[in-house]
Amino acid sequence: MSTLFTKIITGEIPCYKIAETDQFLAFLDIEPNAKGHTLCIPKQEINKLFDMDNDLYTGLMQFSQKVAIALEKTIPCKRVGMAAIGLEVPHVHIHLIPLNEMDEMRFHNKVNLTKEEFEAIAAAIRQNL
């Protein structure tokens, strides 16, 4: 059965796309911890981060780094935090979260954004890639 992220990859479910390669996809989290919260995923459906082969794992980290640099240029923040928790969707994903305080990494307080705000943020980050 396809995961939520596989359905995003195939276009069955829309997303606010940031970047895409033949192996990876970055898009805004629709329940963000902070403005600009982005998810980076492999297009290959793999449940656990450490089940990835070395090349795919390294590729995901390099892809995430490029997205994080663009994110930091776009969203005012002290730094971009990274988390790979993976319990909420059984598909490897890296959270990139613009941080100004530690609580923004706790996944408790969510930011509410309009469709227009999501679209504007995604477009701004893409310009900084």
PDB file of N, CA, C and O in Angstrom, residues 45-118:
ATOM      1  N   GLU A  45      10.167   4.336  -1.804  1.00  0.00           N
ATOM      2  CA  GLU A  45       9.428   4.129  -0.550  1.00  0.00           C
ATOM      3  C   GLU A  45      10.215   3.196   0.360  1.00  0.00           C
ATOM      4  O   GLU A  45      10.272   1.992   0.146  1.00  0.00           O
ATOM      5  N   ILE A  46      10.849   3.792   1.367  1.00  0.00           N
ATOM      6  CA  ILE A  46      11.627   3.054   2.367  1.00  0.00           C
ATOM      7  C   ILE A  46      11.129   3.498   3.723  1.00  0.00           C
ATOM      8  O   ILE A  46      10.999   4.696   3.978  1.00  0.00           O
ATOM      9  N   ASN A  47      10.858   2.558   4.604  1.00  0.00           N
ATOM     10  CA  ASN A  47      10.265   2.855   5.909  1.00  0.00           C
ATOM     11  C   ASN A  47      11.236   3.526   6.868  1.00  0.00           C
ATOM     12  O   ASN A  47      10.895   4.498   7.529  1.00  0.00           O
ATOM     13  N   LYS A  48      12.467   3.017   6.968  1.00  0.00           N
ATOM     14  CA  LYS A  48      13.393   3.482   8.003  1.00  0.00           C
ATOM     15  C   LYS A  48      14.651   4.088   7.396  1.00  0.00           C
ATOM     16  O   LYS A  48      15.240   3.536   6.466  1.00  0.00           O
ATOM     17  N   LEU A  49      15.077   5.189   7.979  1.00  0.00           N
ATOM     18  CA  LEU A  49      16.249   5.923   7.510  1.00  0.00           C
ATOM     19  C   LEU A  49      17.472   5.027   7.367  1.00  0.00           C
ATOM     20  O   LEU A  49      18.166   5.056   6.350  1.00  0.00           O
ATOM     21  N   PHE A  50      17.735   4.208   8.369  1.00  0.00           N
ATOM     22  CA  PHE A  50      18.959   3.413   8.352  1.00  0.00           C
ATOM     23  C   PHE A  50      18.829   2.111   7.561  1.00  0.00           C
ATOM     24  O   PHE A  50      19.767   1.324   7.500  1.00  0.00           O
ATOM     25  N   ASP A  51      17.678   1.917   6.903  1.00  0.00           N
ATOM     26  CA  ASP A  51      17.531   0.820   5.951  1.00  0.00           C
ATOM     27  C   ASP A  51      17.944   1.254   4.547  1.00  0.00           C
ATOM     28  O   ASP A  51      18.022   0.426   3.635  1.00  0.00           O
ATOM     29  N   MET A  52      18.217   2.548   4.354  1.00  0.00           N
ATOM     30  CA  MET A  52      18.625   3.048   3.047  1.00  0.00           C
ATOM     31  C   MET A  52      20.057   2.590   2.749  1.00  0.00           C
ATOM     32  O   MET A  52      20.871   2.465   3.670  1.00  0.00           O
ATOM     33  N   ASP A  53      20.347   2.348   1.474  1.00  0.00           N
ATOM     34  CA  ASP A  53      21.735   2.026   1.139  1.00  0.00           C
ATOM     35  C   ASP A  53      22.568   3.297   1.254  1.00  0.00           C
ATOM     36  O   ASP A  53      22.041   4.407   1.318  1.00  0.00           O
ATOM     37  N   ASN A  54      23.879   3.143   1.315  1.00  0.00           N
ATOM     38  CA  ASN A  54      24.785   4.267   1.563  1.00  0.00           C
ATOM     39  C   ASN A  54      24.631   5.401   0.551  1.00  0.00           C
ATOM     40  O   ASN A  54      24.637   6.573   0.924  1.00  0.00           O
ATOM     41  N   ASP A  55      24.507   5.063  -0.723  1.00  0.00           N
ATOM     42  CA  ASP A  55      24.412   6.101  -1.751  1.00  0.00           C
ATOM     43  C   ASP A  55      23.127   6.910  -1.620  1.00  0.00           C
ATOM     44  O   ASP A  55      23.149   8.134  -1.736  1.00  0.00           O
ATOM     45  N   LEU A  56      22.018   6.237  -1.374  1.00  0.00           N
ATOM     46  CA  LEU A  56      20.744   6.941  -1.235  1.00  0.00           C
ATOM     47  C   LEU A  56      20.741   7.794   0.038  1.00  0.00           C
ATOM     48  O   LEU A  56      20.297   8.941   0.025  1.00  0.00           O
ATOM     49  N   TYR A  57      21.269   7.244   1.116  1.00  0.00           N
ATOM     50  CA  TYR A  57      21.357   7.982   2.383  1.00  0.00           C
ATOM     51  C   TYR A  57      22.204   9.244   2.203  1.00  0.00           C
ATOM     52  O   TYR A  57      21.783  10.344   2.574  1.00  0.00           O
ATOM     53  N   THR A  58      23.370   9.103   1.612  1.00  0.00           N
ATOM     54  CA  THR A  58      24.251  10.248   1.386  1.00  0.00           C
ATOM     55  C   THR A  58      23.592  11.256   0.448  1.00  0.00           C
ATOM     56  O   THR A  58      23.661  12.464   0.664  1.00  0.00           O
ATOM     57  N   GLY A  59      22.928  10.747  -0.574  1.00  0.00           N
ATOM     58  CA  GLY A  59      22.230  11.621  -1.516  1.00  0.00           C
ATOM     59  C   GLY A  59      21.128  12.421  -0.840  1.00  0.00           C
ATOM     60  O   GLY A  59      20.964  13.620  -1.114  1.00  0.00           O
ATOM     61  N   LEU A  60      20.376  11.785   0.048  1.00  0.00           N
ATOM     62  CA  LEU A  60      19.314  12.484   0.771  1.00  0.00           C
ATOM     63  C   LEU A  60      19.902  13.579   1.656  1.00  0.00           C
ATOM     64  O   LEU A  60      19.356  14.679   1.737  1.00  0.00           O
ATOM     65  N   MET A  61      21.012  13.297   2.312  1.00  0.00           N
ATOM     66  CA  MET A  61      21.648  14.310   3.163  1.00  0.00           C
ATOM     67  C   MET A  61      22.160  15.485   2.323  1.00  0.00           C
ATOM     68  O   MET A  61      21.983  16.650   2.708  1.00  0.00           O
ATOM     69  N   GLN A  62      22.744  15.214   1.159  1.00  0.00           N
ATOM     70  CA  GLN A  62      23.229  16.289   0.288  1.00  0.00           C
ATOM     71  C   GLN A  62      22.070  17.123  -0.261  1.00  0.00           C
ATOM     72  O   GLN A  62      22.149  18.356  -0.307  1.00  0.00           O
ATOM     73  N   PHE A  63      21.001  16.452  -0.655  1.00  0.00           N
ATOM     74  CA  PHE A  63      19.803  17.145  -1.144  1.00  0.00           C
ATOM     75  C   PHE A  63      19.225  18.012  -0.028  1.00  0.00           C
ATOM     76  O   PHE A  63      18.902  19.188  -0.240  1.00  0.00           O
ATOM     77  N   SER A  64      19.126  17.458   1.182  1.00  0.00           N
ATOM     78  CA  SER A  64      18.578  18.189   2.332  1.00  0.00           C
ATOM     79  C   SER A  64      19.442  19.401   2.663  1.00  0.00           C
ATOM     80  O   SER A  64      18.921  20.459   3.035  1.00  0.00           O
ATOM     81  N   GLN A  65      20.755  19.262   2.530  1.00  0.00           N
ATOM     82  CA  GLN A  65      21.665  20.378   2.798  1.00  0.00           C
ATOM     83  C   GLN A  65      21.386  21.541   1.842  1.00  0.00           C
ATOM     84  O   GLN A  65      21.309  22.701   2.263  1.00  0.00           O
ATOM     85  N   LYS A  66      21.223  21.249   0.562  1.00  0.00           N
ATOM     86  CA  LYS A  66      20.923  22.310  -0.426  1.00  0.00           C
ATOM     87  C   LYS A  66      19.617  23.015  -0.083  1.00  0.00           C
ATOM     88  O   LYS A  66      19.520  24.238  -0.147  1.00  0.00           O
ATOM     89  N   VAL A  67      18.616  22.235   0.279  1.00  0.00           N
ATOM     90  CA  VAL A  67      17.313  22.814   0.626  1.00  0.00           C
ATOM     91  C   VAL A  67      17.438  23.642   1.901  1.00  0.00           C
ATOM     92  O   VAL A  67      16.891  24.751   1.989  1.00  0.00           O
ATOM     93  N   ALA A  68      18.169  23.144   2.894  1.00  0.00           N
ATOM     94  CA  ALA A  68      18.341  23.868   4.168  1.00  0.00           C
ATOM     95  C   ALA A  68      19.048  25.204   3.948  1.00  0.00           C
ATOM     96  O   ALA A  68      18.675  26.216   4.564  1.00  0.00           O
ATOM     97  N   ILE A  69      20.034  25.241   3.076  1.00  0.00           N
ATOM     98  CA  ILE A  69      20.744  26.494   2.792  1.00  0.00           C
ATOM     99  C   ILE A  69      19.787  27.505   2.162  1.00  0.00           C
ATOM    100  O   ILE A  69      19.767  28.683   2.545  1.00  0.00           O
ATOM    101  N   ALA A  70      18.972  27.057   1.213  1.00  0.00           N
ATOM    102  CA  ALA A  70      17.979  27.944   0.598  1.00  0.00           C
ATOM    103  C   ALA A  70      16.935  28.389   1.622  1.00  0.00           C
ATOM    104  O   ALA A  70      16.517  29.552   1.632  1.00  0.00           O
ATOM    105  N   LEU A  71      16.543  27.485   2.478  1.00  0.00           N
ATOM    106  CA  LEU A  71      15.555  27.786   3.515  1.00  0.00           C
ATOM    107  C   LEU A  71      16.079  28.874   4.450  1.00  0.00           C
ATOM    108  O   LEU A  71      15.380  29.839   4.772  1.00  0.00           O
ATOM    109  N   GLU A  72      17.341  28.747   4.855  1.00  0.00           N
ATOM    110  CA  GLU A  72      17.941  29.730   5.770  1.00  0.00           C
ATOM    111  C   GLU A  72      18.098  31.100   5.102  1.00  0.00           C
ATOM    112  O   GLU A  72      18.008  32.131   5.768  1.00  0.00           O
ATOM    113  N   LYS A  73      18.292  31.130   3.795  1.00  0.00           N
ATOM    114  CA  LYS A  73      18.364  32.397   3.059  1.00  0.00           C
ATOM    115  C   LYS A  73      16.988  33.060   2.945  1.00  0.00           C
ATOM    116  O   LYS A  73      16.904  34.265   2.743  1.00  0.00           O
ATOM    117  N   THR A  74      15.948  32.252   3.051  1.00  0.00           N
ATOM    118  CA  THR A  74      14.590  32.721   2.801  1.00  0.00           C
ATOM    119  C   THR A  74      13.838  33.113   4.064  1.00  0.00           C
ATOM    120  O   THR A  74      13.158  34.142   4.101  1.00  0.00           O
ATOM    121  N   ILE A  75      13.926  32.293   5.082  1.00  0.00           N
ATOM    122  CA  ILE A  75      13.169  32.487   6.320  1.00  0.00           C
ATOM    123  C   ILE A  75      14.110  33.000   7.404  1.00  0.00           C
ATOM    124  O   ILE A  75      15.083  32.319   7.737  1.00  0.00           O
ATOM    125  N   PRO A  76      13.850  34.185   7.956  1.00  0.00           N
ATOM    126  CA  PRO A  76      14.713  34.677   9.036  1.00  0.00           C
ATOM    127  C   PRO A  76      14.704  33.701  10.223  1.00  0.00           C
ATOM    128  O   PRO A  76      13.641  33.370  10.752  1.00  0.00           O
ATOM    129  N   CYS A  77      15.891  33.204  10.592  1.00  0.00           N
ATOM    130  CA  CYS A  77      16.000  32.255  11.693  1.00  0.00           C
ATOM    131  C   CYS A  77      17.441  32.205  12.179  1.00  0.00           C
ATOM    132  O   CYS A  77      18.353  32.631  11.473  1.00  0.00           O
ATOM    133  N   LYS A  78      17.637  31.674  13.381  1.00  0.00           N
ATOM    134  CA  LYS A  78      18.988  31.524  13.923  1.00  0.00           C
ATOM    135  C   LYS A  78      19.726  30.374  13.247  1.00  0.00           C
ATOM    136  O   LYS A  78      20.929  30.407  13.083  1.00  0.00           O
ATOM    137  N   ARG A  79      18.975  29.324  12.895  1.00  0.00           N
ATOM    138  CA  ARG A  79      19.535  28.180  12.181  1.00  0.00           C
ATOM    139  C   ARG A  79      18.391  27.295  11.690  1.00  0.00           C
ATOM    140  O   ARG A  79      17.254  27.464  12.103  1.00  0.00           O
ATOM    141  N   VAL A  80      18.724  26.340  10.857  1.00  0.00           N
ATOM    142  CA  VAL A  80      17.738  25.347  10.408  1.00  0.00           C
ATOM    143  C   VAL A  80      18.034  24.056  11.154  1.00  0.00           C
ATOM    144  O   VAL A  80      19.142  23.516  11.064  1.00  0.00           O
ATOM    145  N   GLY A  81      17.043  23.584  11.910  1.00  0.00           N
ATOM    146  CA  GLY A  81      17.169  22.316  12.618  1.00  0.00           C
ATOM    147  C   GLY A  81      16.765  21.164  11.712  1.00  0.00           C
ATOM    148  O   GLY A  81      16.022  21.349  10.742  1.00  0.00           O
ATOM    149  N   MET A  82      17.283  19.987  12.032  1.00  0.00           N
ATOM    150  CA  MET A  82      16.967  18.803  11.239  1.00  0.00           C
ATOM    151  C   MET A  82      16.546  17.679  12.173  1.00  0.00           C
ATOM    152  O   MET A  82      17.153  17.481  13.226  1.00  0.00           O
ATOM    153  N   ALA A  83      15.495  16.967  11.783  1.00  0.00           N
ATOM    154  CA  ALA A  83      15.043  15.800  12.552  1.00  0.00           C
ATOM    155  C   ALA A  83      14.644  14.707  11.573  1.00  0.00           C
ATOM    156  O   ALA A  83      14.081  14.978  10.520  1.00  0.00           O
ATOM    157  N   ALA A  84      14.938  13.484  11.950  1.00  0.00           N
ATOM    158  CA  ALA A  84      14.523  12.314  11.176  1.00  0.00           C
ATOM    159  C   ALA A  84      13.859  11.360  12.161  1.00  0.00           C
ATOM    160  O   ALA A  84      14.499  10.459  12.688  1.00  0.00           O
ATOM    161  N   ILE A  85      12.591  11.583  12.414  1.00  0.00           N
ATOM    162  CA  ILE A  85      11.878  10.806  13.433  1.00  0.00           C
ATOM    163  C   ILE A  85      11.205   9.597  12.788  1.00  0.00           C
ATOM    164  O   ILE A  85      11.469   8.467  13.144  1.00  0.00           O
ATOM    165  N   GLY A  86      10.308   9.855  11.854  1.00  0.00           N
ATOM    166  CA  GLY A  86       9.774   8.794  11.028  1.00  0.00           C
ATOM    167  C   GLY A  86       8.658   7.937  11.587  1.00  0.00           C
ATOM    168  O   GLY A  86       8.340   6.908  11.004  1.00  0.00           O
ATOM    169  N   LEU A  87       8.066   8.312  12.689  1.00  0.00           N
ATOM    170  CA  LEU A  87       6.981   7.496  13.230  1.00  0.00           C
ATOM    171  C   LEU A  87       5.623   7.841  12.623  1.00  0.00           C
ATOM    172  O   LEU A  87       4.739   6.990  12.549  1.00  0.00           O
ATOM    173  N   GLU A  88       5.450   9.075  12.183  1.00  0.00           N
ATOM    174  CA  GLU A  88       4.139   9.518  11.719  1.00  0.00           C
ATOM    175  C   GLU A  88       3.784   9.030  10.316  1.00  0.00           C
ATOM    176  O   GLU A  88       2.628   8.838  10.004  1.00  0.00           O
ATOM    177  N   VAL A  89       4.771   8.825   9.452  1.00  0.00           N
ATOM    178  CA  VAL A  89       4.552   8.291   8.101  1.00  0.00           C
ATOM    179  C   VAL A  89       5.635   7.251   7.854  1.00  0.00           C
ATOM    180  O   VAL A  89       6.817   7.547   8.017  1.00  0.00           O
ATOM    181  N   PRO A  90       5.264   6.028   7.452  1.00  0.00           N
ATOM    182  CA  PRO A  90       6.262   4.969   7.250  1.00  0.00           C
ATOM    183  C   PRO A  90       7.025   5.122   5.926  1.00  0.00           C
ATOM    184  O   PRO A  90       7.008   4.248   5.060  1.00  0.00           O
ATOM    185  N   HIS A  91       7.643   6.278   5.753  1.00  0.00           N
ATOM    186  CA  HIS A  91       8.412   6.607   4.558  1.00  0.00           C
ATOM    187  C   HIS A  91       9.489   7.579   5.039  1.00  0.00           C
ATOM    188  O   HIS A  91       9.177   8.591   5.669  1.00  0.00           O
ATOM    189  N   VAL A  92      10.746   7.282   4.773  1.00  0.00           N
ATOM    190  CA  VAL A  92      11.850   8.114   5.244  1.00  0.00           C
ATOM    191  C   VAL A  92      11.580   9.585   4.917  1.00  0.00           C
ATOM    192  O   VAL A  92      11.178   9.907   3.793  1.00  0.00           O
ATOM    193  N   HIS A  93      11.792  10.449   5.905  1.00  0.00           N
ATOM    194  CA  HIS A  93      11.680  11.885   5.670  1.00  0.00           C
ATOM    195  C   HIS A  93      12.515  12.662   6.672  1.00  0.00           C
ATOM    196  O   HIS A  93      12.640  12.287   7.818  1.00  0.00           O
ATOM    197  N   ILE A  94      13.078  13.740   6.171  1.00  0.00           N
ATOM    198  CA  ILE A  94      13.894  14.648   6.965  1.00  0.00           C
ATOM    199  C   ILE A  94      13.093  15.924   7.157  1.00  0.00           C
ATOM    200  O   ILE A  94      12.638  16.533   6.184  1.00  0.00           O
ATOM    201  N   HIS A  95      12.932  16.330   8.411  1.00  0.00           N
ATOM    202  CA  HIS A  95      12.296  17.613   8.718  1.00  0.00           C
ATOM    203  C   HIS A  95      13.377  18.676   8.745  1.00  0.00           C
ATOM    204  O   HIS A  95      14.385  18.526   9.447  1.00  0.00           O
ATOM    205  N   LEU A  96      13.190  19.757   8.005  1.00  0.00           N
ATOM    206  CA  LEU A  96      14.055  20.930   8.071  1.00  0.00           C
ATOM    207  C   LEU A  96      13.201  22.057   8.641  1.00  0.00           C
ATOM    208  O   LEU A  96      12.200  22.444   8.029  1.00  0.00           O
ATOM    209  N   ILE A  97      13.583  22.562   9.818  1.00  0.00           N
ATOM    210  CA  ILE A  97      12.740  23.518  10.527  1.00  0.00           C
ATOM    211  C   ILE A  97      13.537  24.779  10.862  1.00  0.00           C
ATOM    212  O   ILE A  97      14.529  24.702  11.593  1.00  0.00           O
ATOM    213  N   PRO A  98      13.106  25.938  10.318  1.00  0.00           N
ATOM    214  CA  PRO A  98      13.752  27.193  10.706  1.00  0.00           C
ATOM    215  C   PRO A  98      13.543  27.418  12.207  1.00  0.00           C
ATOM    216  O   PRO A  98      12.410  27.368  12.693  1.00  0.00           O
ATOM    217  N   LEU A  99      14.645  27.652  12.928  1.00  0.00           N
ATOM    218  CA  LEU A  99      14.569  27.746  14.389  1.00  0.00           C
ATOM    219  C   LEU A  99      15.026  29.102  14.911  1.00  0.00           C
ATOM    220  O   LEU A  99      16.041  29.626  14.465  1.00  0.00           O
ATOM    221  N   ASN A 100      14.261  29.595  15.863  1.00  0.00           N
ATOM    222  CA  ASN A 100      14.666  30.750  16.649  1.00  0.00           C
ATOM    223  C   ASN A 100      14.689  30.398  18.128  1.00  0.00           C
ATOM    224  O   ASN A 100      15.254  31.121  18.930  1.00  0.00           O
ATOM    225  N   GLU A 101      14.036  29.274  18.457  1.00  0.00           N
ATOM    226  CA  GLU A 101      14.044  28.775  19.833  1.00  0.00           C
ATOM    227  C   GLU A 101      13.843  27.261  19.820  1.00  0.00           C
ATOM    228  O   GLU A 101      13.309  26.701  18.863  1.00  0.00           O
ATOM    229  N   MET A 102      14.279  26.599  20.864  1.00  0.00           N
ATOM    230  CA  MET A 102      14.234  25.136  20.933  1.00  0.00           C
ATOM    231  C   MET A 102      12.817  24.565  20.830  1.00  0.00           C
ATOM    232  O   MET A 102      12.626  23.491  20.273  1.00  0.00           O
ATOM    233  N   ASP A 103      11.827  25.261  21.344  1.00  0.00           N
ATOM    234  CA  ASP A 103      10.458  24.748  21.314  1.00  0.00           C
ATOM    235  C   ASP A 103       9.950  24.496  19.891  1.00  0.00           C
ATOM    236  O   ASP A 103       9.017  23.724  19.698  1.00  0.00           O
ATOM    237  N   GLU A 104      10.546  25.133  18.907  1.00  0.00           N
ATOM    238  CA  GLU A 104      10.103  24.939  17.531  1.00  0.00           C
ATOM    239  C   GLU A 104      10.456  23.538  17.009  1.00  0.00           C
ATOM    240  O   GLU A 104       9.964  23.128  15.969  1.00  0.00           O
ATOM    241  N   MET A 105      11.267  22.790  17.734  1.00  0.00           N
ATOM    242  CA  MET A 105      11.594  21.406  17.358  1.00  0.00           C
ATOM    243  C   MET A 105      10.725  20.388  18.093  1.00  0.00           C
ATOM    244  O   MET A 105      10.882  19.196  17.893  1.00  0.00           O
ATOM    245  N   ARG A 106       9.812  20.824  18.923  1.00  0.00           N
ATOM    246  CA  ARG A 106       9.066  19.902  19.768  1.00  0.00           C
ATOM    247  C   ARG A 106       7.853  19.264  19.102  1.00  0.00           C
ATOM    248  O   ARG A 106       7.260  18.357  19.645  1.00  0.00           O
ATOM    249  N   PHE A 107       7.423  19.711  17.971  1.00  0.00           N
ATOM    250  CA  PHE A 107       6.280  19.139  17.254  1.00  0.00           C
ATOM    251  C   PHE A 107       4.980  19.233  18.059  1.00  0.00           C
ATOM    252  O   PHE A 107       4.087  18.414  17.900  1.00  0.00           O
ATOM    253  N   HIS A 108       4.895  20.233  18.945  1.00  0.00           N
ATOM    254  CA  HIS A 108       3.662  20.450  19.719  1.00  0.00           C
ATOM    255  C   HIS A 108       2.903  21.673  19.228  1.00  0.00           C
ATOM    256  O   HIS A 108       1.693  21.630  19.109  1.00  0.00           O
ATOM    257  N   ASN A 109       3.619  22.747  18.999  1.00  0.00           N
ATOM    258  CA  ASN A 109       2.989  23.993  18.570  1.00  0.00           C
ATOM    259  C   ASN A 109       3.091  24.101  17.062  1.00  0.00           C
ATOM    260  O   ASN A 109       4.186  24.143  16.508  1.00  0.00           O
ATOM    261  N   LYS A 110       1.954  24.126  16.414  1.00  0.00           N
ATOM    262  CA  LYS A 110       1.922  24.211  14.966  1.00  0.00           C
ATOM    263  C   LYS A 110       1.584  25.625  14.531  1.00  0.00           C
ATOM    264  O   LYS A 110       0.877  26.353  15.230  1.00  0.00           O
ATOM    265  N   VAL A 111       2.078  26.016  13.364  1.00  0.00           N
ATOM    266  CA  VAL A 111       1.813  27.319  12.785  1.00  0.00           C
ATOM    267  C   VAL A 111       0.709  27.145  11.754  1.00  0.00           C
ATOM    268  O   VAL A 111       0.749  26.219  10.946  1.00  0.00           O
ATOM    269  N   ASN A 112      -0.276  28.025  11.772  1.00  0.00           N
ATOM    270  CA  ASN A 112      -1.354  27.986  10.784  1.00  0.00           C
ATOM    271  C   ASN A 112      -1.052  28.974   9.670  1.00  0.00           C
ATOM    272  O   ASN A 112      -0.828  30.156   9.923  1.00  0.00           O
ATOM    273  N   LEU A 113      -1.039  28.473   8.440  1.00  0.00           N
ATOM    274  CA  LEU A 113      -0.774  29.306   7.280  1.00  0.00           C
ATOM    275  C   LEU A 113      -1.887  29.127   6.255  1.00  0.00           C
ATOM    276  O   LEU A 113      -2.479  28.049   6.142  1.00  0.00           O
ATOM    277  N   THR A 114      -2.126  30.172   5.481  1.00  0.00           N
ATOM    278  CA  THR A 114      -3.109  30.088   4.404  1.00  0.00           C
ATOM    279  C   THR A 114      -2.463  29.453   3.175  1.00  0.00           C
ATOM    280  O   THR A 114      -1.229  29.370   3.080  1.00  0.00           O
ATOM    281  N   LYS A 115      -3.284  29.052   2.236  1.00  0.00           N
ATOM    282  CA  LYS A 115      -2.786  28.498   0.975  1.00  0.00           C
ATOM    283  C   LYS A 115      -1.853  29.498   0.301  1.00  0.00           C
ATOM    284  O   LYS A 115      -0.789  29.130  -0.202  1.00  0.00           O
ATOM    285  N   GLU A 116      -2.229  30.768   0.320  1.00  0.00           N
ATOM    286  CA  GLU A 116      -1.413  31.806  -0.299  1.00  0.00           C
ATOM    287  C   GLU A 116      -0.057  31.950   0.403  1.00  0.00           C
ATOM    288  O   GLU A 116       0.961  32.154  -0.252  1.00  0.00           O
ATOM    289  N   GLU A 117      -0.053  31.832   1.730  1.00  0.00           N
ATOM    290  CA  GLU A 117       1.211  31.904   2.467  1.00  0.00           C
ATOM    291  C   GLU A 117       2.109  30.715   2.133  1.00  0.00           C
ATOM    292  O   GLU A 117       3.314  30.889   1.919  1.00  0.00           O
ATOM    293  N   PHE A 118       1.516  29.505   2.074  1.00  0.00           N
ATOM    294  CA  PHE A 118       2.302  28.325   1.684  1.00  0.00           C
ATOM    295  C   PHE A 118       2.912  28.524   0.291  1.00  0.00           C
ATOM    296  O   PHE A 118       4.094  28.264   0.078  1.00  0.00           O
TER     297      PHE A 118
END
